[in-house]
Short mmCIF file of N, CA and C in Angstrom, two decimals:
data_model
loop_
_atom_site.label_atom_id
_atom_site.label_comp_id
_atom_site.label_asym_id
_atom_site.label_seq_id
_atom_site.Cartn_x
_atom_site.Cartn_y
_atom_site.Cartn_z
N MET A 1 46.36 7.16 19.25
CA MET A 1 46.02 8.39 19.83
C MET A 1 44.67 8.89 19.25
N ALA A 2 43.82 9.40 20.11
CA ALA A 2 42.52 9.92 19.67
C ALA A 2 42.54 11.43 19.79
N LYS A 3 41.88 12.09 18.87
CA LYS A 3 41.82 13.54 18.89
C LYS A 3 40.43 14.02 18.48
N LYS A 4 39.96 15.07 19.15
CA LYS A 4 38.67 15.63 18.86
C LYS A 4 38.78 16.76 17.88
N GLY A 5 37.95 16.76 16.81
CA GLY A 5 37.99 17.82 15.84
C GLY A 5 36.62 18.13 15.25
N ILE A 6 36.60 19.02 14.28
CA ILE A 6 35.35 19.47 13.66
C ILE A 6 35.39 19.11 12.17
N VAL A 7 34.27 18.53 11.69
CA VAL A 7 34.22 18.14 10.26
C VAL A 7 34.21 19.44 9.41
N SER A 8 35.14 19.47 8.46
CA SER A 8 35.17 20.62 7.55
C SER A 8 34.55 20.30 6.19
N THR A 9 34.71 19.05 5.75
CA THR A 9 33.98 18.61 4.55
C THR A 9 33.52 17.19 4.78
N ALA A 10 32.37 16.85 4.24
CA ALA A 10 31.83 15.50 4.43
C ALA A 10 31.33 14.92 3.12
N ASP A 11 31.68 13.66 2.88
CA ASP A 11 31.21 12.93 1.70
C ASP A 11 30.69 11.57 2.22
N ASN A 12 29.44 11.56 2.65
CA ASN A 12 28.87 10.37 3.26
C ASN A 12 28.64 9.25 2.23
N GLU A 13 28.47 9.61 0.97
CA GLU A 13 28.30 8.57 -0.05
C GLU A 13 29.55 7.72 -0.16
N ASN A 14 30.72 8.35 -0.12
CA ASN A 14 32.02 7.63 -0.21
C ASN A 14 32.61 7.36 1.16
N ARG A 15 31.89 7.74 2.22
CA ARG A 15 32.27 7.46 3.61
C ARG A 15 33.61 8.08 3.97
N LYS A 16 33.80 9.38 3.59
CA LYS A 16 35.03 10.10 3.89
C LYS A 16 34.71 11.49 4.35
N ALA A 17 35.62 12.07 5.15
CA ALA A 17 35.45 13.46 5.60
C ALA A 17 36.82 14.02 5.94
N ARG A 18 36.90 15.35 5.89
CA ARG A 18 38.12 16.05 6.37
C ARG A 18 37.78 16.64 7.74
N VAL A 19 38.78 16.67 8.62
CA VAL A 19 38.53 17.15 9.98
C VAL A 19 39.53 18.26 10.32
N LEU A 20 39.00 19.34 10.90
CA LEU A 20 39.82 20.47 11.35
C LEU A 20 40.06 20.32 12.86
N PHE A 21 41.31 20.53 13.26
CA PHE A 21 41.69 20.57 14.67
C PHE A 21 42.01 21.99 15.01
N PRO A 22 41.04 22.72 15.66
CA PRO A 22 41.21 24.17 15.88
C PRO A 22 42.45 24.54 16.68
N GLU A 23 42.88 23.72 17.65
CA GLU A 23 44.01 24.12 18.48
C GLU A 23 45.32 24.20 17.69
N SER A 24 45.43 23.41 16.61
CA SER A 24 46.63 23.48 15.76
C SER A 24 46.33 24.09 14.41
N ASN A 25 45.03 24.42 14.12
CA ASN A 25 44.59 24.96 12.89
C ASN A 25 45.03 24.08 11.68
N SER A 26 44.97 22.76 11.88
CA SER A 26 45.34 21.85 10.81
C SER A 26 44.13 21.08 10.35
N ILE A 27 44.16 20.69 9.09
CA ILE A 27 43.06 19.91 8.49
C ILE A 27 43.63 18.62 7.95
N THR A 28 42.93 17.53 8.23
CA THR A 28 43.38 16.24 7.72
C THR A 28 43.06 16.10 6.24
N PRO A 29 43.74 15.15 5.56
CA PRO A 29 43.23 14.78 4.22
C PRO A 29 41.92 13.99 4.47
N GLU A 30 41.27 13.57 3.39
CA GLU A 30 40.04 12.78 3.57
C GLU A 30 40.36 11.52 4.39
N LEU A 31 39.55 11.34 5.47
CA LEU A 31 39.69 10.17 6.31
C LEU A 31 38.43 9.30 6.17
N PRO A 32 38.61 7.99 6.34
CA PRO A 32 37.41 7.11 6.29
C PRO A 32 36.55 7.31 7.53
N ILE A 33 35.25 7.11 7.34
CA ILE A 33 34.28 7.18 8.42
C ILE A 33 33.97 5.76 8.84
N ALA A 34 34.08 5.43 10.12
CA ALA A 34 33.80 4.07 10.63
C ALA A 34 32.39 3.64 10.24
N LEU A 35 32.22 2.34 9.98
CA LEU A 35 30.95 1.86 9.47
C LEU A 35 29.78 2.02 10.44
N HIS A 36 30.04 2.07 11.74
CA HIS A 36 28.93 2.23 12.72
C HIS A 36 28.37 3.65 12.79
N ILE A 37 29.04 4.59 12.12
CA ILE A 37 28.55 5.97 12.07
C ILE A 37 27.69 6.12 10.82
N SER A 38 26.41 6.52 11.01
CA SER A 38 25.52 6.63 9.84
C SER A 38 25.91 7.75 8.89
N GLU A 39 26.26 8.92 9.49
CA GLU A 39 26.70 10.05 8.65
C GLU A 39 27.34 11.11 9.52
N VAL A 40 28.12 11.98 8.87
CA VAL A 40 28.66 13.15 9.54
C VAL A 40 28.30 14.35 8.71
N ARG A 41 28.22 15.51 9.36
CA ARG A 41 27.90 16.75 8.64
C ARG A 41 28.97 17.78 8.97
N VAL A 42 29.10 18.73 8.08
CA VAL A 42 30.04 19.84 8.35
C VAL A 42 29.65 20.49 9.69
N ASN A 43 30.67 20.78 10.47
CA ASN A 43 30.58 21.36 11.81
C ASN A 43 30.24 20.34 12.91
N ASP A 44 30.07 19.06 12.57
CA ASP A 44 29.91 18.04 13.61
C ASP A 44 31.21 17.89 14.33
N THR A 45 31.15 17.66 15.64
CA THR A 45 32.33 17.37 16.40
C THR A 45 32.54 15.86 16.38
N VAL A 46 33.73 15.42 15.98
CA VAL A 46 34.00 13.98 15.83
C VAL A 46 35.30 13.60 16.57
N LEU A 47 35.46 12.32 16.76
CA LEU A 47 36.66 11.75 17.38
C LEU A 47 37.40 11.01 16.28
N VAL A 48 38.69 11.31 16.13
CA VAL A 48 39.53 10.66 15.13
C VAL A 48 40.60 9.85 15.85
N ASP A 49 40.68 8.57 15.52
CA ASP A 49 41.75 7.70 16.07
C ASP A 49 42.87 7.63 15.08
N PHE A 50 44.07 7.99 15.52
CA PHE A 50 45.30 7.95 14.65
C PHE A 50 46.12 6.75 15.11
N TRP A 51 46.72 6.08 14.16
CA TRP A 51 47.61 4.97 14.48
C TRP A 51 49.03 5.21 14.06
N GLY A 52 49.29 6.29 13.38
CA GLY A 52 50.64 6.62 12.94
C GLY A 52 50.93 8.11 13.17
N SER A 53 52.07 8.55 12.66
CA SER A 53 52.43 9.94 12.89
C SER A 53 51.88 10.88 11.83
N SER A 54 51.37 10.34 10.72
CA SER A 54 50.76 11.13 9.66
C SER A 54 49.31 11.41 9.93
N MET A 55 48.81 12.58 9.52
CA MET A 55 47.40 12.89 9.70
C MET A 55 46.54 12.10 8.75
N ALA A 56 47.14 11.42 7.82
CA ALA A 56 46.39 10.58 6.87
C ALA A 56 46.16 9.20 7.47
N GLU A 57 46.84 8.85 8.55
CA GLU A 57 46.73 7.51 9.16
C GLU A 57 45.76 7.57 10.31
N GLY A 58 44.50 7.80 9.97
CA GLY A 58 43.43 7.88 10.98
C GLY A 58 42.11 7.46 10.46
N ILE A 59 41.15 7.39 11.34
CA ILE A 59 39.74 7.05 10.98
C ILE A 59 38.82 7.79 11.93
N ILE A 60 37.70 8.25 11.43
CA ILE A 60 36.70 8.92 12.25
C ILE A 60 35.90 7.82 12.94
N THR A 61 35.99 7.79 14.29
CA THR A 61 35.41 6.67 15.06
C THR A 61 34.15 7.03 15.78
N GLU A 62 33.92 8.30 16.06
CA GLU A 62 32.68 8.71 16.79
C GLU A 62 32.20 10.06 16.30
N ASN A 63 30.89 10.19 16.21
CA ASN A 63 30.29 11.49 15.92
C ASN A 63 29.77 12.00 17.24
N LEU A 64 30.45 12.93 17.88
CA LEU A 64 30.08 13.42 19.17
C LEU A 64 28.92 14.39 19.12
N SER A 65 28.50 14.85 17.95
CA SER A 65 27.42 15.79 17.80
C SER A 65 26.03 15.12 17.77
N VAL A 66 26.01 13.81 17.60
CA VAL A 66 24.73 13.12 17.47
C VAL A 66 23.91 13.26 18.72
N ILE A 67 24.50 12.94 19.91
CA ILE A 67 23.83 13.10 21.17
C ILE A 67 24.78 13.82 22.11
N THR A 68 24.38 14.96 22.53
CA THR A 68 25.14 15.74 23.50
C THR A 68 24.23 16.07 24.66
N PRO A 69 24.76 16.27 25.82
CA PRO A 69 23.89 16.64 26.95
C PRO A 69 23.04 17.86 26.67
N GLN A 70 23.55 18.78 25.81
CA GLN A 70 22.76 19.99 25.50
C GLN A 70 21.56 19.67 24.60
N SER A 71 21.63 18.57 23.83
CA SER A 71 20.54 18.25 22.91
C SER A 71 19.47 17.40 23.52
N ILE A 72 19.67 16.92 24.76
CA ILE A 72 18.66 16.09 25.42
C ILE A 72 17.71 16.99 26.17
N PRO A 73 16.42 16.92 25.91
CA PRO A 73 15.46 17.79 26.61
C PRO A 73 15.49 17.52 28.10
N THR A 74 15.45 18.60 28.88
CA THR A 74 15.43 18.49 30.33
C THR A 74 14.11 18.97 30.91
N LYS A 75 13.27 19.62 30.09
CA LYS A 75 12.00 20.11 30.57
C LYS A 75 10.91 19.67 29.57
N THR A 76 9.71 19.50 30.08
CA THR A 76 8.59 19.14 29.20
C THR A 76 8.41 20.19 28.09
N SER A 77 8.66 21.43 28.36
CA SER A 77 8.46 22.48 27.36
C SER A 77 9.46 22.37 26.19
N GLN A 78 10.51 21.52 26.32
CA GLN A 78 11.46 21.38 25.24
C GLN A 78 11.11 20.21 24.31
N LEU A 79 10.06 19.47 24.63
CA LEU A 79 9.65 18.33 23.80
C LEU A 79 8.71 18.85 22.72
N GLU A 80 8.80 18.22 21.52
CA GLU A 80 7.95 18.64 20.42
C GLU A 80 7.24 17.42 19.84
N ASN A 81 6.05 17.64 19.35
CA ASN A 81 5.35 16.63 18.58
C ASN A 81 4.91 17.22 17.26
N ASP A 82 4.11 16.55 16.48
CA ASP A 82 3.70 17.03 15.18
C ASP A 82 2.94 18.35 15.20
N SER A 83 2.25 18.61 16.32
CA SER A 83 1.44 19.83 16.41
C SER A 83 2.15 20.96 17.12
N GLY A 84 3.39 20.77 17.52
CA GLY A 84 4.12 21.84 18.20
C GLY A 84 4.63 21.34 19.56
N PHE A 85 4.66 22.22 20.49
CA PHE A 85 5.20 21.86 21.79
C PHE A 85 4.18 21.10 22.65
N VAL A 86 4.65 20.21 23.45
CA VAL A 86 3.82 19.43 24.35
C VAL A 86 3.65 20.19 25.65
N THR A 87 2.44 20.22 26.13
CA THR A 87 2.20 20.86 27.44
C THR A 87 2.05 19.73 28.46
N VAL A 88 2.08 20.09 29.73
CA VAL A 88 1.94 19.09 30.81
C VAL A 88 0.60 18.42 30.66
N ASP A 89 -0.43 19.12 30.26
CA ASP A 89 -1.78 18.51 30.13
C ASP A 89 -1.85 17.45 29.05
N GLN A 90 -0.89 17.46 28.09
CA GLN A 90 -0.92 16.50 26.99
C GLN A 90 -0.18 15.19 27.33
N ILE A 91 0.52 15.19 28.47
CA ILE A 91 1.22 13.98 28.90
C ILE A 91 0.22 13.05 29.55
N PRO A 92 0.01 11.84 29.03
CA PRO A 92 -0.97 10.98 29.64
C PRO A 92 -0.55 10.54 31.05
N GLN A 93 -1.48 10.65 31.96
CA GLN A 93 -1.22 10.24 33.34
C GLN A 93 -1.74 8.85 33.53
N ALA A 94 -0.89 7.98 34.10
CA ALA A 94 -1.29 6.61 34.31
C ALA A 94 -2.35 6.59 35.40
N SER A 95 -3.51 5.98 35.10
CA SER A 95 -4.53 5.88 36.07
C SER A 95 -4.50 4.45 36.65
N THR A 96 -4.77 4.38 37.93
CA THR A 96 -4.75 3.10 38.64
C THR A 96 -6.07 2.91 39.39
N TYR A 97 -6.27 1.70 39.82
CA TYR A 97 -7.48 1.41 40.59
C TYR A 97 -7.10 0.34 41.61
N THR A 98 -7.54 0.53 42.85
CA THR A 98 -7.31 -0.44 43.92
C THR A 98 -8.70 -0.98 44.35
N HIS A 99 -8.83 -2.28 44.21
CA HIS A 99 -10.09 -2.92 44.63
C HIS A 99 -9.84 -3.60 45.99
N THR A 100 -10.69 -3.29 46.96
CA THR A 100 -10.59 -3.92 48.28
C THR A 100 -11.72 -4.94 48.42
N GLN A 101 -11.35 -6.19 48.61
CA GLN A 101 -12.30 -7.29 48.80
C GLN A 101 -12.39 -7.57 50.29
N ILE A 102 -13.47 -7.04 50.93
CA ILE A 102 -13.62 -7.16 52.37
C ILE A 102 -14.14 -8.53 52.78
N VAL A 103 -15.13 -9.00 52.03
CA VAL A 103 -15.73 -10.31 52.31
C VAL A 103 -14.93 -11.39 51.55
N PRO A 104 -14.40 -12.40 52.28
CA PRO A 104 -13.67 -13.45 51.60
C PRO A 104 -14.48 -14.08 50.47
N SER A 105 -13.89 -14.26 49.29
CA SER A 105 -14.59 -14.83 48.17
C SER A 105 -13.58 -15.58 47.29
N GLN A 106 -14.08 -16.61 46.59
CA GLN A 106 -13.24 -17.37 45.66
C GLN A 106 -13.22 -16.70 44.28
N THR A 107 -14.24 -15.87 44.00
CA THR A 107 -14.30 -15.12 42.75
C THR A 107 -14.52 -13.65 43.08
N TRP A 108 -13.65 -12.81 42.56
CA TRP A 108 -13.78 -11.35 42.73
C TRP A 108 -14.25 -10.73 41.42
N SER A 109 -15.34 -9.96 41.48
CA SER A 109 -15.81 -9.21 40.32
C SER A 109 -15.44 -7.73 40.54
N ILE A 110 -14.72 -7.17 39.57
CA ILE A 110 -14.23 -5.80 39.73
C ILE A 110 -14.61 -4.94 38.55
N ASN A 111 -15.28 -3.80 38.87
CA ASN A 111 -15.54 -2.79 37.86
C ASN A 111 -14.58 -1.63 38.15
N HIS A 112 -13.59 -1.42 37.26
CA HIS A 112 -12.52 -0.44 37.56
C HIS A 112 -12.70 0.86 36.80
N SER A 113 -13.47 0.90 35.73
CA SER A 113 -13.76 2.11 34.92
C SER A 113 -12.49 2.77 34.37
N LEU A 114 -11.42 1.98 34.10
CA LEU A 114 -10.19 2.51 33.53
C LEU A 114 -10.27 2.60 31.98
N GLY A 115 -11.22 1.88 31.41
CA GLY A 115 -11.38 1.92 29.94
C GLY A 115 -10.27 1.20 29.20
N ARG A 116 -9.62 0.27 29.85
CA ARG A 116 -8.54 -0.50 29.22
C ARG A 116 -8.40 -1.82 29.96
N PHE A 117 -7.44 -2.63 29.54
CA PHE A 117 -7.21 -3.95 30.10
C PHE A 117 -5.91 -3.90 30.96
N PRO A 118 -6.01 -3.49 32.21
CA PRO A 118 -4.83 -3.20 33.01
C PRO A 118 -4.19 -4.50 33.56
N PRO A 119 -2.84 -4.42 33.84
CA PRO A 119 -2.24 -5.53 34.59
C PRO A 119 -2.81 -5.58 35.98
N VAL A 120 -2.81 -6.77 36.61
CA VAL A 120 -3.45 -6.94 37.94
C VAL A 120 -2.48 -7.64 38.85
N ALA A 121 -2.37 -7.12 40.04
CA ALA A 121 -1.60 -7.76 41.16
C ALA A 121 -2.52 -7.90 42.32
N VAL A 122 -2.54 -9.10 42.95
CA VAL A 122 -3.44 -9.35 44.04
C VAL A 122 -2.65 -9.75 45.29
N VAL A 123 -3.04 -9.17 46.44
CA VAL A 123 -2.45 -9.57 47.74
C VAL A 123 -3.58 -9.94 48.69
N ASP A 124 -3.26 -10.90 49.56
CA ASP A 124 -4.26 -11.28 50.55
C ASP A 124 -4.18 -10.29 51.75
N SER A 125 -5.04 -10.50 52.77
CA SER A 125 -5.10 -9.56 53.89
C SER A 125 -3.81 -9.51 54.70
N ALA A 126 -2.95 -10.53 54.54
CA ALA A 126 -1.65 -10.51 55.22
C ALA A 126 -0.58 -9.85 54.37
N GLY A 127 -0.90 -9.43 53.15
CA GLY A 127 0.06 -8.78 52.26
C GLY A 127 0.87 -9.68 51.37
N SER A 128 0.50 -10.97 51.33
CA SER A 128 1.20 -11.92 50.46
C SER A 128 0.61 -11.90 49.06
N VAL A 129 1.47 -11.97 48.03
CA VAL A 129 1.00 -11.99 46.64
C VAL A 129 0.25 -13.32 46.37
N VAL A 130 -0.89 -13.22 45.72
CA VAL A 130 -1.70 -14.36 45.40
C VAL A 130 -1.90 -14.41 43.89
N LEU A 131 -1.81 -15.59 43.29
CA LEU A 131 -2.05 -15.76 41.89
C LEU A 131 -3.48 -16.22 41.67
N GLY A 132 -4.11 -15.63 40.66
CA GLY A 132 -5.45 -16.07 40.31
C GLY A 132 -5.62 -16.03 38.82
N ASP A 133 -6.80 -16.51 38.33
CA ASP A 133 -7.12 -16.53 36.94
C ASP A 133 -7.89 -15.26 36.62
N VAL A 134 -7.24 -14.34 35.86
CA VAL A 134 -7.86 -13.04 35.55
C VAL A 134 -8.56 -13.18 34.21
N LYS A 135 -9.83 -12.81 34.18
CA LYS A 135 -10.58 -12.80 32.94
C LYS A 135 -11.05 -11.34 32.69
N TYR A 136 -10.74 -10.82 31.53
CA TYR A 136 -11.14 -9.49 31.13
C TYR A 136 -12.51 -9.61 30.46
N LEU A 137 -13.52 -9.15 31.15
CA LEU A 137 -14.89 -9.23 30.63
C LEU A 137 -15.16 -8.05 29.64
N SER A 138 -14.55 -6.93 29.90
CA SER A 138 -14.64 -5.77 29.05
C SER A 138 -13.49 -4.82 29.41
N ALA A 139 -13.47 -3.65 28.81
CA ALA A 139 -12.38 -2.71 29.09
C ALA A 139 -12.58 -2.08 30.48
N ASP A 140 -13.69 -2.37 31.13
CA ASP A 140 -13.94 -1.81 32.46
C ASP A 140 -14.23 -2.88 33.54
N ASP A 141 -14.35 -4.13 33.14
CA ASP A 141 -14.72 -5.17 34.11
C ASP A 141 -13.80 -6.37 34.00
N ILE A 142 -13.37 -6.86 35.18
CA ILE A 142 -12.62 -8.11 35.23
C ILE A 142 -13.19 -9.03 36.30
N GLU A 143 -12.85 -10.29 36.16
CA GLU A 143 -13.24 -11.29 37.17
C GLU A 143 -11.96 -12.07 37.48
N ILE A 144 -11.69 -12.27 38.77
CA ILE A 144 -10.50 -12.99 39.19
C ILE A 144 -10.99 -14.23 39.96
N SER A 145 -10.55 -15.42 39.55
CA SER A 145 -10.93 -16.68 40.25
C SER A 145 -9.72 -17.21 40.98
N PHE A 146 -9.96 -17.72 42.20
CA PHE A 146 -8.90 -18.28 43.01
C PHE A 146 -9.31 -19.71 43.42
N THR A 147 -8.35 -20.46 43.99
CA THR A 147 -8.64 -21.85 44.39
C THR A 147 -9.30 -21.87 45.78
N ALA A 148 -9.25 -20.77 46.52
CA ALA A 148 -9.84 -20.72 47.85
C ALA A 148 -10.39 -19.26 48.07
N ALA A 149 -11.30 -19.15 48.97
CA ALA A 149 -11.90 -17.85 49.29
C ALA A 149 -10.98 -17.10 50.24
N PHE A 150 -10.77 -15.81 50.03
CA PHE A 150 -9.99 -14.96 50.94
C PHE A 150 -10.31 -13.51 50.68
N ALA A 151 -9.89 -12.66 51.60
CA ALA A 151 -10.05 -11.19 51.44
C ALA A 151 -8.70 -10.57 51.15
N GLY A 152 -8.74 -9.42 50.50
CA GLY A 152 -7.47 -8.76 50.17
C GLY A 152 -7.68 -7.58 49.26
N LYS A 153 -6.64 -7.31 48.46
CA LYS A 153 -6.70 -6.18 47.52
C LYS A 153 -6.21 -6.60 46.15
N ALA A 154 -6.77 -5.96 45.14
CA ALA A 154 -6.28 -6.12 43.77
C ALA A 154 -5.87 -4.74 43.28
N TYR A 155 -4.63 -4.68 42.81
CA TYR A 155 -4.08 -3.42 42.27
C TYR A 155 -4.07 -3.45 40.78
N LEU A 156 -4.75 -2.52 40.17
CA LEU A 156 -4.80 -2.47 38.70
C LEU A 156 -4.06 -1.28 38.22
N ASN A 157 -3.09 -1.48 37.33
CA ASN A 157 -2.29 -0.38 36.81
C ASN A 157 -2.57 -0.21 35.35
#
């Protein structure tokens, strides 16, 4: 049988805690804390698994206070970093670049001005994915070589 309760005393060094069950106003003797739980604190909500009729025949198996739906941020304004709250302007926006190769060519030279080395996906004019040899010449320039000349698009993310 499993029961939800609240930690009343915690001894993480010896891996034991006492648990209060508010509905019956009863407190367990010191119970062992399962090894997969890093620690429990007073007032944490925990799950205790009992295998006998005595309150001493149990083990704390889950710390339900570690992650609760209420503790997960749902808005950008609830996120924090070292300097305080994050604003929408501080969230990096992924920039992309689409290169259109109108004239069929075996080598495409692309200046994307993204300032980084982006992944590249190439499609021909029919929309089929084409593999080529991508060479990063700089953080803003790439060259793609193919076995045959064709027109299409290169998508840089």
